[in-house]
Tab-separated table of C-alpha atoms in Angstrom:
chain	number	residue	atom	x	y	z
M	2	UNK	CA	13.387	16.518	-13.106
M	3	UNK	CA	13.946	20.023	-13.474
M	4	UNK	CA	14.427	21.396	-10.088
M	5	UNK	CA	16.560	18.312	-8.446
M	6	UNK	CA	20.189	17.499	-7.604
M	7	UNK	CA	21.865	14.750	-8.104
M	8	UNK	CA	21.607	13.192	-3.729
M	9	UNK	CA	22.478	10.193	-2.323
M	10	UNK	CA	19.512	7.966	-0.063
M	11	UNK	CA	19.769	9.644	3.791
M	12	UNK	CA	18.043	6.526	5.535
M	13	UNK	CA	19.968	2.955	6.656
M	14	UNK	CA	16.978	1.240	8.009
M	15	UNK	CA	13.581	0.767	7.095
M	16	UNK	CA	12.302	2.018	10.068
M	17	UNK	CA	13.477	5.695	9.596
M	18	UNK	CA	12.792	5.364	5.880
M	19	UNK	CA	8.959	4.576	6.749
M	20	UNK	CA	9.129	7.045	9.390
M	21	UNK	CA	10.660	9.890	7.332
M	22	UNK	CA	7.640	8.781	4.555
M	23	UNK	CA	4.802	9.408	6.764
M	24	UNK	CA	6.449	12.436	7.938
M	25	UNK	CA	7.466	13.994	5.014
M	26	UNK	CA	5.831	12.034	1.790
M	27	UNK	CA	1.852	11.813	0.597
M	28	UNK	CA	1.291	9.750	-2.355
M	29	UNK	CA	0.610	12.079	-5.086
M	30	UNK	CA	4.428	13.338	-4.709
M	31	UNK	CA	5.096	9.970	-5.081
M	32	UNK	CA	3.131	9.082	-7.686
M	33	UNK	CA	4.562	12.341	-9.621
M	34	UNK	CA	8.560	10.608	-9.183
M	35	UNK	CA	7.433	7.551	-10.715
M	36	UNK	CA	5.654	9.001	-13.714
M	37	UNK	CA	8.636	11.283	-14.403
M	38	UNK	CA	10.736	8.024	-14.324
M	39	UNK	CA	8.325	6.137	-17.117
M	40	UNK	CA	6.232	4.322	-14.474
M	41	UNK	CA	2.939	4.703	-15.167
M	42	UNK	CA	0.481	1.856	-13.376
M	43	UNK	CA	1.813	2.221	-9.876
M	44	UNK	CA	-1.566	3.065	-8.060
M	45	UNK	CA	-4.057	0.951	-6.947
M	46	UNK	CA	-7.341	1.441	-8.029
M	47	UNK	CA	-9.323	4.422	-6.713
M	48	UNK	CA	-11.943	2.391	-5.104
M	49	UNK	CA	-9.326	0.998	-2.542
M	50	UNK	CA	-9.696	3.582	0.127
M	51	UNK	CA	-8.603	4.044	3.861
M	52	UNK	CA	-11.185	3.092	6.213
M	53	UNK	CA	-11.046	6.068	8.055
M	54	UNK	CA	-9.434	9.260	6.274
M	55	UNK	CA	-6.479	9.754	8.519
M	56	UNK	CA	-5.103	6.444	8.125
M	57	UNK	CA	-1.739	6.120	6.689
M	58	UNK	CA	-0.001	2.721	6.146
M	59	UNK	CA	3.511	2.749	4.949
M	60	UNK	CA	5.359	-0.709	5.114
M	61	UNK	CA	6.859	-3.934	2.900
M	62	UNK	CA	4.011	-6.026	1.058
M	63	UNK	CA	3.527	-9.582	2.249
M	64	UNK	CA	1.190	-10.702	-1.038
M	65	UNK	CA	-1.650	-12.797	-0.319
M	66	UNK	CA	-3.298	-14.545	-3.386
M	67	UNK	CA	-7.232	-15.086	-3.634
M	68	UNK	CA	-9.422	-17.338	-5.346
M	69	UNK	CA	-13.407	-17.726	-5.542
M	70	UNK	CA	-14.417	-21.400	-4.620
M	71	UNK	CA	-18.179	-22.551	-5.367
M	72	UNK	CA	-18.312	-25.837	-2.827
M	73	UNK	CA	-20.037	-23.680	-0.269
M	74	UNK	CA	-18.724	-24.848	2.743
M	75	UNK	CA	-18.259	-29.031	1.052
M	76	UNK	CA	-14.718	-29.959	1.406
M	77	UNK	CA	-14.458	-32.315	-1.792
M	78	UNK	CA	-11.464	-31.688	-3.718
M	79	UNK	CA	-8.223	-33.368	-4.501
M	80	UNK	CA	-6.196	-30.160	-3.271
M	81	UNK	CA	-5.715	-30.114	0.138
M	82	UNK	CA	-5.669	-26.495	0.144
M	83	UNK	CA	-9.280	-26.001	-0.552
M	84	UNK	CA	-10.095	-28.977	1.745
M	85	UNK	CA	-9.043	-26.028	4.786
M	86	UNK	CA	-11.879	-23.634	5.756
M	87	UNK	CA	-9.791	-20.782	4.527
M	88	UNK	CA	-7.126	-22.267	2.916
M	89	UNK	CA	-3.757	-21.210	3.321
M	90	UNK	CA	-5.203	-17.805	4.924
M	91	UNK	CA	-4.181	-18.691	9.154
M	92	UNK	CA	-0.742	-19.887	7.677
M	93	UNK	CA	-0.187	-16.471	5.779
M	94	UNK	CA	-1.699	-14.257	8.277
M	95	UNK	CA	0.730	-15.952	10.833
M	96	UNK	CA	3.491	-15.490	8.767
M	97	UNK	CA	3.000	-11.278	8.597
M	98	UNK	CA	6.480	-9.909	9.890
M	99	UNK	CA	7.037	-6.613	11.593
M	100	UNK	CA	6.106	-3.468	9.329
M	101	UNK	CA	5.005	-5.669	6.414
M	102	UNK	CA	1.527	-5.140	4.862
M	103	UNK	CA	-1.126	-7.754	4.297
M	104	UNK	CA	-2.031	-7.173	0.594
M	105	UNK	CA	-4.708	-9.092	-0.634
M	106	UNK	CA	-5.811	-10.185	-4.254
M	107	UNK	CA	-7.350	-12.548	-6.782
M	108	UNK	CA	-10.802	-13.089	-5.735
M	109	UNK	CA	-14.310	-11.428	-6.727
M	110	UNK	CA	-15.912	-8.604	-4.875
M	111	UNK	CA	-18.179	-10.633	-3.266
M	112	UNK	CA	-17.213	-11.159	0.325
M	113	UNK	CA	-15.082	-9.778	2.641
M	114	UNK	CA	-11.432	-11.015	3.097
M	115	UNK	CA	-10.550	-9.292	6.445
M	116	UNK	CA	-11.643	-8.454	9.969
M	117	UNK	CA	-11.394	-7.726	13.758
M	118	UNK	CA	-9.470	-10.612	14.806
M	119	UNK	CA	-6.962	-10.782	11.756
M	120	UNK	CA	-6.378	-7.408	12.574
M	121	UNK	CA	-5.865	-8.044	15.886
M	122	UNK	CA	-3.204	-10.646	15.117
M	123	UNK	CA	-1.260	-8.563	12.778
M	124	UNK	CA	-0.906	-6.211	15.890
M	125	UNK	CA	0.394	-8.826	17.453
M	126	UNK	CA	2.816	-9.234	15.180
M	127	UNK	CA	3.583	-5.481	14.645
M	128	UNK	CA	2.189	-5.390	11.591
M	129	UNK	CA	1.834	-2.070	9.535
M	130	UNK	CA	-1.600	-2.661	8.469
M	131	UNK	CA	-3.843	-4.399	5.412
M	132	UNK	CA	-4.441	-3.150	1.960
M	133	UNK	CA	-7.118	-5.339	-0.070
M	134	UNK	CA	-9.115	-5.949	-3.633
M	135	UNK	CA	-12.097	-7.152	-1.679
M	136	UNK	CA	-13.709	-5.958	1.523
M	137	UNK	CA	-13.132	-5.688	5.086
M	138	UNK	CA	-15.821	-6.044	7.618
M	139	UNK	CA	-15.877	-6.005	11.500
M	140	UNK	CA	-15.319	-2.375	10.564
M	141	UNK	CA	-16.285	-0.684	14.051
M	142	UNK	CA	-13.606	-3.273	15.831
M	143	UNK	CA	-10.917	-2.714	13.148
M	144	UNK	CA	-11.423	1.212	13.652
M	145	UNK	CA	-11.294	0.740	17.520
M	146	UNK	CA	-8.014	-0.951	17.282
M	147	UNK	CA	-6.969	1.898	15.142
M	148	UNK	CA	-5.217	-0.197	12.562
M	149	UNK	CA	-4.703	0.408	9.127
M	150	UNK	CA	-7.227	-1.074	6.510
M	151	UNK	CA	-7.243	0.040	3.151
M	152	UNK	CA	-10.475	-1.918	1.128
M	153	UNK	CA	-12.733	-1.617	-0.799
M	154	UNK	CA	-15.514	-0.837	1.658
M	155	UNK	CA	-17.341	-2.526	4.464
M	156	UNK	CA	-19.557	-6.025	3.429
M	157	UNK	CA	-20.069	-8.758	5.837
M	158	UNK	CA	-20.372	-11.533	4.048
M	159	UNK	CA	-17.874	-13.798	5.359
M	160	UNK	CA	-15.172	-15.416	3.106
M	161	UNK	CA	-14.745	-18.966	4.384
M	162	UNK	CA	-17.623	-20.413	2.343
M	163	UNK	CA	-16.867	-18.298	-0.787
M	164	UNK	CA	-12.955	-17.861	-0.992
M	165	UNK	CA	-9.815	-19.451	0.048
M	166	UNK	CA	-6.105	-18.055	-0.178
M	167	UNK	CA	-4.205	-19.990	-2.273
M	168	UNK	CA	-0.764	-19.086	-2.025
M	169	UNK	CA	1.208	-16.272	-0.038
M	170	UNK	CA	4.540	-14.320	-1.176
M	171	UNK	CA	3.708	-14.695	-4.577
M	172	UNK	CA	3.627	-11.936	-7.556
M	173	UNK	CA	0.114	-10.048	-7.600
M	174	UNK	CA	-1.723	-7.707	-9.695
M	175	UNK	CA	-4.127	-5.172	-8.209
M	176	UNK	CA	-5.664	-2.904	-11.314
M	177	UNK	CA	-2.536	-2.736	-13.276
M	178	UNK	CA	-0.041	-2.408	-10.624
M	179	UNK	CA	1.660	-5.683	-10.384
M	180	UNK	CA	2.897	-6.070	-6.570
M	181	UNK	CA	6.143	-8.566	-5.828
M	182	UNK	CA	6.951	-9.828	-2.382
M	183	UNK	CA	8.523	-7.079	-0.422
M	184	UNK	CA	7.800	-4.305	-2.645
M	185	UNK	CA	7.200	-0.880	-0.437
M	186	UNK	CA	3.306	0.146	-0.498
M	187	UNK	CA	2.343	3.525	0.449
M	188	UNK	CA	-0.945	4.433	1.450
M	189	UNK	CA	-2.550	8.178	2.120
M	190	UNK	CA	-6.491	9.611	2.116
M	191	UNK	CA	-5.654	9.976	-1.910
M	192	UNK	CA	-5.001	6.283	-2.708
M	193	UNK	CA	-2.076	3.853	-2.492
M	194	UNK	CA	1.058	3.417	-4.893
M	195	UNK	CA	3.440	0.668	-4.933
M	196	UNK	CA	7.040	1.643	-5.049
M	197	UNK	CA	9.393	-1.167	-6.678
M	198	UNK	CA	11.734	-2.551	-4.446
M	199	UNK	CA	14.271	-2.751	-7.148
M	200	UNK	CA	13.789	1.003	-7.792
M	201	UNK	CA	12.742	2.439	-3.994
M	202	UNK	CA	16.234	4.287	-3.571
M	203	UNK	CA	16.158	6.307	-6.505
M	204	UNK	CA	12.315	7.516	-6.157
M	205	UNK	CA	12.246	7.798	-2.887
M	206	UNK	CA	15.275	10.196	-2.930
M	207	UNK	CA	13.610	12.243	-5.856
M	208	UNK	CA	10.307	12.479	-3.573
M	209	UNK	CA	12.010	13.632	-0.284
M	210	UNK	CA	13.727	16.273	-2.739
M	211	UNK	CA	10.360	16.775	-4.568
M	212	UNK	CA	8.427	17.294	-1.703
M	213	UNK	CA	10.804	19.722	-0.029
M	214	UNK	CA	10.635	21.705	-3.644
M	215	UNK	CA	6.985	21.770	-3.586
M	216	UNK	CA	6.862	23.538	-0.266
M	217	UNK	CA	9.051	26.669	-2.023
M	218	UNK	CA	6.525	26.215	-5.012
M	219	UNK	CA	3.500	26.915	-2.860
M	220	UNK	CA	5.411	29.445	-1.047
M	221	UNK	CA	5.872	31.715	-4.122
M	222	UNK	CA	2.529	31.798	-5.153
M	223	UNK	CA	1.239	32.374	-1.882
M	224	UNK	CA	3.597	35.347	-3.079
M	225	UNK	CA	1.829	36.646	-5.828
M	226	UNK	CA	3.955	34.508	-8.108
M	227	UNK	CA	2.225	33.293	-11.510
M	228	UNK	CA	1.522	29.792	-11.983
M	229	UNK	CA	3.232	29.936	-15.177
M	230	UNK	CA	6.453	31.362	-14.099
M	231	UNK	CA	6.693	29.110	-11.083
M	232	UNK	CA	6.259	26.175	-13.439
M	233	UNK	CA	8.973	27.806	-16.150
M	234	UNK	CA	11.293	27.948	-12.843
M	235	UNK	CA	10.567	25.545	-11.187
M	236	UNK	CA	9.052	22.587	-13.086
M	237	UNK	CA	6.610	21.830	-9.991
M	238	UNK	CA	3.004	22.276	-10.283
């Protein structure tokens, strides 16, 4: 990291850490830190998108684990999970603390695993907002209560005949970003990373720093400055 200093973290609560992110960070800066650092498969995949361009969701992860079920609708099985309508779902979406994120994973593409109403609880709650593998629908009343929701689209089809969740606060694995309990998730209009809770000081330090960097970067060569001298200076591109 060419350009940096060796800082010390500026934040002592989460709250001014996730407000000095949206402030201050966008995910590609991010994303940069954690390459530099040797890790490589912290993005979601790109077809996980905001459902409205201007949404931002920065917050902990709450992981929510998926499956497929065939009964359609029939309630015979020895676990008394899949016996429930949506399985452990109402528990886990009850369970959503202030400024964590819903993330949502483990089941096909096939229906949609999040609405209106669950959005409307996580409010409640003071959520941060919903990231998913799988689709959200109710889309006009998610948009109206201007909450986050990062899918992959809008689908109607309706999950509690099709999938249950399973299990909450569990590892996950969206694409090849594996997300653990509490883990901070980032989400812009150019996709969402995962930073490692283990790890968050350090890259988040090294992306305040980075981004402020960048800023003299595009300064210069709004100068005149060439791209390969800034780079040979600076080591920001």
């Amino acid at each position: 990291m060419k350009i940096y200093e060796t800082i010390s973290p500026t934040w002592k609560t989460d709250k001014e850490l996730f407000e000095r992110i949206r402030s201050e960070l966008f995910t590609a800066v991010v994303g940069d830190v954690m390459d530099q650092m040797g890790l490589y498969h912290q993005f979601l995949p790109p077809d996980i998108r905001a459902l409205r361009s201007d949404m931002i969701v920065v917050g902990r992860a709450m992981t929510v684990l998926e499956a497929d079920v065939s009964s359609q609708g029939k309630t015979i099985s020895r676990n008394p999970v899949l016996a429930s309508a949506f399985g452990c779902m109402l528990e886990a979406l009850d369970d959503l603390r202030e400024d964590e994120i819903y993330v949502c994973s483990g089941s096909s593409p096939d229906y949609a695993v999040w609405g209106e109403i669950m959005s409307a609880r996580a409010i409640q709650l003071n959520a941060a907002g919903a990231i998913l593998n799988g689709y959200s629908r109710d889309t006009n009343g998610i948009l109206a209560l201007n909450f986050p929701c990062f899918s992959l689209g809008s689908y109607a089809q309706d999950q509690a005949p099709r999938g249950k969740v399973i299990d909450w606060r569990v590892p996950i694995c969206i694409g090849k970003a594996q997300i653990e309990d509490g883990d901070l998730l980032f989400g812009d209009i150019d996709g969402v990373c995962v930073v490692p809770k283990a790890k968050e000081k350090e890259i988040l330090t090294w992306a305040f720093e980075k981004a402020r960097s960048e800023k003299v970067v595009f300064q210069k060569i709004t100068e005149g400055m060439a791209a390969k001298e800034a780079f040979e200076k600076y080591g920001i591109m």
